[in-house]
Amino acid sequence: MYGINWSVHPLFVLVMLASIATGYFVELITLFAIVLVHEIGHVLAAKGFGWTVHEVKLLPFGGVAEVEEGANLPAREDAIVAIAGPLQNVWMGALAWAFGETGLWNQEWSLYVMHANIMIGLFNLLPILPLDGGKLLQAALSRMMPHRQTLVWMGRISLVLSCMMIIFAVIPAFHEPGGGIQANLLAVGLFLLLTNWTAYRHIPFLFIRFLTHRADVSSRSMALGGWALPIVVSKRHSIASALRLFRRDSYHLIVVMEEPGNIVAVLPEQQLVNGYLAEGKADRAVLELFM
C-alpha cells in the first residue's frame, strides 16, 4: 500500500491472540481497522510533504513509521504528520456517534467504537516517544533548544513516563481487593520503556545520523533563502561542543572568535560537519579546521 512495507508488530499479534482466545474477534477486527486508518492518516500527511516512508509497523495503539529523512525534516511538518493520526480518530469517533444516534448502529456498538477511538487518540497524545504526543513535544522542544539536547530531554521524559505507566498498570494488584495487573497497559508500558531505553543509549548514533543529513538542510536553506543562525565559539572550542549547538530547523554559520572578541573566521556549518565526519576527531579544536 502506497509503496510502503506494512507489518504487524509482535505486540499486536499477542493482543490478537488474546482477543481470539477470549472471544472478542469482532472487537479485534474493529481495533485493527481503527489503528490502520489512524496510521494511514500519518502516511497521507507524510506523502503530502514528499517524505519517503519505507515501513510502517502496526501496534495496538497506532504504528511506528520508518522515514528516510529522519530528524532533519522540518519540525512543523513533523508536528502536522504526528497530529494527522489522532485527527482520524476524531472523525471516526464522531461518525460512530452519529450512526448510533440515527439508528444505523445499535447504541452499545456505537459507544464501543466511539470510546475505542477516544482511547486510541488520547493515548497517542501522551508525551512519550514514539507516540504522536512525544513527536509533538519533540518538535516543540526543537524550536527552543539544540537538537542533541532535545534528544536527551525527550529520552528522559519518555523513560520517566514509561515507568509511570508500568507502575500505574501494577498498582491495582496491590491496592484494590481482588484487583489484578492491567496486562495490556503493562505490556505497552514495557514496550515503550525498552524502546526509549534503547533510543537513549543510541543518542550518539542518532546525533551522527542527524549530522550526516545536514546537507539536506543546507540545500533547503539555500533554495528558499532566509536567515542563518550564528554560533559563536572561541578558537579553542572543540568541534563536538560546537556541533552540539546545532538546531534542527536552522542553518548555521560558525563565528570563531579570539578571547578579546576579534573574529578569526566565519565557517559554514558544512565545513564543521565534514571536518568531524571525515576524521571523527570530535575533540579537535575548531581552529584546526582552517589551519
Short mmCIF file of C-alpha atoms in Angstrom, two decimals:
data_model
loop_
_atom_site.label_atom_id
_atom_site.label_comp_id
_atom_site.label_asym_id
_atom_site.label_seq_id
_atom_site.Cartn_x
_atom_site.Cartn_y
_atom_site.Cartn_z
CA MET A 1 0.00 0.00 0.00
CA TYR A 2 1.42 3.40 -1.09
CA GLY A 3 4.69 1.59 -1.93
CA ILE A 4 5.29 1.02 1.80
CA ASN A 5 6.04 -2.22 3.60
CA TRP A 6 3.27 -2.69 6.18
CA SER A 7 3.78 -5.17 9.02
CA VAL A 8 2.21 -6.09 12.35
CA HIS A 9 4.38 -5.75 15.46
CA PRO A 10 4.63 -8.89 17.66
CA LEU A 11 2.95 -6.95 20.49
CA PHE A 12 -0.15 -6.55 18.31
CA VAL A 13 -0.02 -10.26 17.47
CA LEU A 14 -0.17 -11.07 21.19
CA VAL A 15 -3.19 -8.80 21.61
CA MET A 16 -4.83 -10.52 18.62
CA LEU A 17 -4.25 -13.99 20.08
CA ALA A 18 -5.61 -12.89 23.46
CA SER A 19 -8.71 -11.41 21.82
CA ILE A 20 -9.36 -14.57 19.80
CA ALA A 21 -8.89 -16.74 22.89
CA THR A 22 -11.40 -14.66 24.87
CA GLY A 23 -13.96 -14.48 22.06
CA TYR A 24 -13.53 -10.79 21.17
CA PHE A 25 -12.81 -11.39 17.49
CA VAL A 26 -15.15 -8.68 16.15
CA GLU A 27 -13.73 -6.14 18.58
CA LEU A 28 -10.24 -7.17 17.43
CA ILE A 29 -11.06 -6.55 13.77
CA THR A 30 -12.55 -3.18 14.72
CA LEU A 31 -9.44 -2.25 16.71
CA PHE A 32 -7.23 -3.28 13.78
CA ALA A 33 -9.30 -1.14 11.38
CA ILE A 34 -9.11 1.89 13.70
CA VAL A 35 -5.33 1.55 14.07
CA LEU A 36 -4.92 1.10 10.31
CA VAL A 37 -6.93 4.24 9.48
CA HIS A 38 -5.03 6.14 12.19
CA GLU A 39 -1.74 5.18 10.57
CA ILE A 40 -2.97 5.89 7.03
CA GLY A 41 -3.61 9.44 8.26
CA HIS A 42 0.08 9.73 9.15
CA VAL A 43 1.16 8.25 5.83
CA LEU A 44 -1.04 10.54 3.72
CA ALA A 45 0.25 13.60 5.58
CA ALA A 46 3.85 12.41 5.19
CA LYS A 47 3.36 11.73 1.48
CA GLY A 48 1.82 15.17 1.11
CA PHE A 49 5.12 16.66 2.29
CA GLY A 50 7.11 14.41 -0.02
CA TRP A 51 8.55 12.22 2.74
CA THR A 52 9.98 8.81 1.90
CA VAL A 53 8.27 6.26 4.15
CA HIS A 54 9.85 2.80 3.94
CA GLU A 55 7.93 0.78 6.50
CA VAL A 56 5.04 1.03 8.95
CA LYS A 57 4.71 -1.38 11.88
CA LEU A 58 1.22 -1.55 13.37
CA LEU A 59 0.89 -1.65 17.16
CA PRO A 60 -2.22 -1.90 19.37
CA PHE A 61 -2.19 1.88 19.87
CA GLY A 62 -1.04 3.06 16.43
CA GLY A 63 2.12 2.45 14.49
CA VAL A 64 5.80 3.26 14.05
CA ALA A 65 6.94 4.57 10.67
CA GLU A 66 10.47 4.36 9.32
CA VAL A 67 11.21 7.61 7.47
CA GLU A 68 14.32 8.11 5.36
CA GLU A 69 14.86 11.80 6.15
CA GLY A 70 14.66 11.39 9.92
CA ALA A 71 15.42 14.28 12.25
CA ASN A 72 16.29 16.77 9.51
CA LEU A 73 12.68 17.13 8.45
CA PRO A 74 11.17 20.49 9.41
CA ALA A 75 9.64 20.43 12.89
CA ARG A 76 6.44 21.98 11.51
CA GLU A 77 5.99 19.09 9.07
CA ASP A 78 6.79 16.56 11.78
CA ALA A 79 4.12 18.07 14.03
CA ILE A 80 1.47 18.06 11.28
CA VAL A 81 2.22 14.44 10.37
CA ALA A 82 2.06 13.48 14.06
CA ILE A 83 -1.33 15.11 14.67
CA ALA A 84 -2.77 13.65 11.45
CA GLY A 85 -3.18 10.26 13.16
CA PRO A 86 -5.30 11.34 16.16
CA LEU A 87 -7.40 13.50 13.82
CA GLN A 88 -8.57 10.30 12.12
CA ASN A 89 -9.84 9.10 15.50
CA VAL A 90 -11.84 12.32 15.84
CA TRP A 91 -13.88 11.82 12.66
CA MET A 92 -14.21 8.06 13.20
CA GLY A 93 -15.47 8.60 16.75
CA ALA A 94 -17.88 11.31 15.59
CA LEU A 95 -19.15 9.06 12.79
CA ALA A 96 -19.73 6.19 15.22
CA TRP A 97 -21.71 8.52 17.50
CA ALA A 98 -23.78 9.75 14.53
CA PHE A 99 -24.50 6.18 13.43
CA GLY A 100 -25.74 5.39 16.93
CA GLU A 101 -27.94 8.49 17.11
CA THR A 102 -29.53 7.82 13.72
CA GLY A 103 -30.13 4.14 14.44
CA LEU A 104 -27.74 2.79 11.79
CA TRP A 105 -25.85 1.06 14.62
CA ASN A 106 -27.18 -0.03 17.97
CA GLN A 107 -26.19 2.24 20.85
CA GLU A 108 -23.92 -0.29 22.54
CA TRP A 109 -21.78 -0.89 19.44
CA SER A 110 -21.73 2.81 18.60
CA LEU A 111 -20.44 3.64 22.09
CA TYR A 112 -17.80 0.91 21.86
CA VAL A 113 -16.38 2.23 18.57
CA MET A 114 -16.57 5.81 19.79
CA HIS A 115 -14.78 5.00 23.08
CA ALA A 116 -12.15 2.92 21.23
CA ASN A 117 -11.33 5.92 19.04
CA ILE A 118 -11.21 8.25 22.03
CA MET A 119 -8.87 5.92 23.93
CA ILE A 120 -6.52 5.34 20.97
CA GLY A 121 -6.49 9.04 20.07
CA LEU A 122 -5.84 10.25 23.63
CA PHE A 123 -3.28 7.53 24.37
CA ASN A 124 -1.31 8.55 21.29
CA LEU A 125 -1.19 12.13 22.56
CA LEU A 126 0.80 11.12 25.64
CA PRO A 127 4.19 12.92 25.51
CA ILE A 128 6.18 9.68 25.13
CA LEU A 129 8.18 8.67 22.08
CA PRO A 130 7.35 7.13 19.65
CA LEU A 131 3.74 8.17 20.34
CA ASP A 132 2.30 11.14 18.48
CA GLY A 133 2.32 13.28 21.61
CA GLY A 134 6.02 12.56 22.03
CA LYS A 135 6.70 13.66 18.47
CA LEU A 136 4.69 16.84 19.01
CA LEU A 137 6.65 17.63 22.19
CA GLN A 138 9.94 16.87 20.45
CA ALA A 139 9.03 19.19 17.58
CA ALA A 140 8.21 21.94 20.10
CA LEU A 141 11.43 21.44 22.09
CA SER A 142 13.49 21.51 18.89
CA ARG A 143 12.37 25.11 18.35
CA MET A 144 13.74 26.09 21.76
CA MET A 145 16.97 24.12 22.21
CA PRO A 146 19.77 22.41 20.23
CA HIS A 147 18.95 19.07 18.65
CA ARG A 148 21.22 16.95 20.80
CA GLN A 149 19.75 18.49 23.95
CA THR A 150 16.29 17.77 22.57
CA LEU A 151 17.20 14.10 22.10
CA VAL A 152 18.47 13.87 25.68
CA TRP A 153 15.43 15.56 27.24
CA MET A 154 12.93 13.59 25.17
CA GLY A 155 14.69 10.38 26.16
CA ARG A 156 14.49 11.28 29.84
CA ILE A 157 10.84 12.36 29.68
CA SER A 158 9.85 9.24 27.75
CA LEU A 159 11.67 6.93 30.16
CA VAL A 160 10.09 8.53 33.25
CA LEU A 161 6.56 8.43 31.81
CA SER A 162 7.03 4.85 30.59
CA CYS A 163 7.98 3.83 34.14
CA MET A 164 4.94 5.66 35.49
CA MET A 165 2.74 3.74 33.05
CA ILE A 166 4.16 0.44 34.30
CA ILE A 167 3.60 1.46 37.92
CA PHE A 168 0.02 2.50 37.13
CA ALA A 169 -0.57 -0.90 35.48
CA VAL A 170 0.51 -2.91 38.54
CA ILE A 171 -0.93 -0.69 41.33
CA PRO A 172 -4.41 -2.33 41.27
CA ALA A 173 -2.84 -5.68 42.16
CA PHE A 174 -1.63 -4.24 45.48
CA HIS A 175 -4.24 -1.68 46.50
CA GLU A 176 -7.59 -2.98 45.24
CA PRO A 177 -9.28 -6.05 46.77
CA GLY A 178 -9.35 -8.69 44.07
CA GLY A 179 -7.60 -6.32 41.69
CA GLY A 180 -5.18 -7.59 39.10
CA ILE A 181 -2.43 -6.27 36.91
CA GLN A 182 -3.64 -4.39 33.84
CA ALA A 183 -1.84 -6.70 31.41
CA ASN A 184 -2.38 -4.67 28.22
CA LEU A 185 -1.18 -1.42 29.81
CA LEU A 186 1.78 -3.24 31.37
CA ALA A 187 2.80 -4.74 28.02
CA VAL A 188 2.61 -1.36 26.27
CA GLY A 189 4.50 0.33 29.11
CA LEU A 190 7.28 -2.26 28.95
CA PHE A 191 7.46 -1.88 25.17
CA LEU A 192 7.77 1.92 25.46
CA LEU A 193 10.36 1.62 28.25
CA LEU A 194 12.51 -0.79 26.23
CA THR A 195 12.15 1.30 23.05
CA ASN A 196 13.15 4.52 24.79
CA TRP A 197 15.96 2.94 26.80
CA THR A 198 17.44 1.64 23.55
CA ALA A 199 16.99 5.04 21.87
CA TYR A 200 18.54 6.83 24.88
CA ARG A 201 21.62 4.63 24.71
CA HIS A 202 21.87 5.30 20.97
CA ILE A 203 21.69 9.10 21.21
CA PRO A 204 25.31 9.46 19.96
CA PHE A 205 24.44 7.43 16.85
CA LEU A 206 21.17 9.33 16.34
CA PHE A 207 23.12 12.57 16.54
CA ILE A 208 25.62 11.39 13.94
CA ARG A 209 22.71 10.47 11.68
CA PHE A 210 21.38 13.98 12.19
CA LEU A 211 24.74 15.40 11.13
CA THR A 212 25.04 13.18 8.05
CA HIS A 213 21.78 14.63 6.71
CA ARG A 214 22.67 18.27 7.38
CA ALA A 215 23.40 18.70 3.67
CA ASP A 216 19.64 18.46 3.09
CA VAL A 217 19.07 21.36 5.49
CA SER A 218 21.79 23.36 3.76
CA SER A 219 20.27 22.75 0.32
CA ARG A 220 16.80 23.66 1.59
CA SER A 221 18.09 26.88 3.19
CA MET A 222 19.93 27.95 0.03
CA ALA A 223 16.93 27.14 -2.18
CA LEU A 224 14.44 29.06 -0.06
CA GLY A 225 16.76 31.81 1.19
CA GLY A 226 16.49 33.12 4.72
CA TRP A 227 18.44 33.88 7.84
CA ALA A 228 21.42 31.92 9.11
CA LEU A 229 21.68 31.39 12.86
CA PRO A 230 25.21 32.20 14.04
CA ILE A 231 27.00 30.05 16.61
CA VAL A 232 29.78 31.95 18.38
CA VAL A 233 32.69 29.90 19.72
CA SER A 234 36.27 30.54 20.72
CA LYS A 235 39.01 29.12 18.52
CA ARG A 236 39.81 26.60 21.26
CA HIS A 237 36.26 25.23 21.34
CA SER A 238 36.14 21.58 20.34
CA ILE A 239 34.31 20.60 17.17
CA ALA A 240 31.98 18.38 19.22
CA SER A 241 30.93 21.23 21.54
CA ALA A 242 30.12 23.42 18.54
CA LEU A 243 28.15 20.66 16.79
CA ARG A 244 26.07 20.12 19.92
CA LEU A 245 24.72 23.65 19.49
CA PHE A 246 23.15 22.84 16.08
CA ARG A 247 19.40 23.29 15.88
CA ARG A 248 17.06 21.18 13.84
CA ASP A 249 15.47 23.78 11.57
CA SER A 250 18.31 26.30 11.41
CA TYR A 251 21.24 26.78 9.06
CA HIS A 252 24.33 27.85 10.99
CA LEU A 253 27.38 29.99 10.43
CA ILE A 254 30.15 29.28 12.93
CA VAL A 255 31.75 32.53 14.14
CA VAL A 256 35.19 31.78 15.57
CA MET A 257 36.49 34.49 17.92
CA GLU A 258 39.65 35.17 19.86
CA GLU A 259 39.49 35.90 23.57
CA PRO A 260 39.35 39.75 23.24
CA GLY A 261 36.41 39.45 20.83
CA ASN A 262 38.13 39.65 17.46
CA ILE A 263 36.56 37.48 14.74
CA VAL A 264 39.10 34.96 13.45
CA ALA A 265 36.89 33.26 10.85
CA VAL A 266 33.32 32.56 9.81
CA LEU A 267 32.77 28.95 8.80
CA PRO A 268 29.75 27.47 7.03
CA GLU A 269 28.28 24.60 9.01
CA GLN A 270 29.18 22.09 6.27
CA GLN A 271 32.88 22.69 6.95
CA LEU A 272 32.42 21.82 10.60
CA VAL A 273 30.29 18.76 9.87
CA ASN A 274 32.60 17.48 7.14
CA GLY A 275 35.64 18.06 9.33
CA TYR A 276 34.08 15.89 12.02
CA LEU A 277 32.63 13.14 9.82
CA ALA A 278 35.74 12.80 7.66
CA GLU A 279 38.15 12.19 10.55
CA GLY A 280 35.88 11.59 13.53
CA LYS A 281 38.10 13.53 15.93
CA ALA A 282 35.43 15.32 17.91
CA ASP A 283 37.87 16.72 20.46
CA ARG A 284 39.84 18.72 17.87
CA ALA A 285 39.74 22.48 18.27
CA VAL A 286 37.66 24.43 15.75
CA LEU A 287 40.81 26.40 14.97
CA GLU A 288 42.33 23.31 13.29
CA LEU A 289 39.71 23.41 10.53
CA PHE A 290 41.28 26.46 8.90
CA MET A 291 44.95 25.94 9.71
#
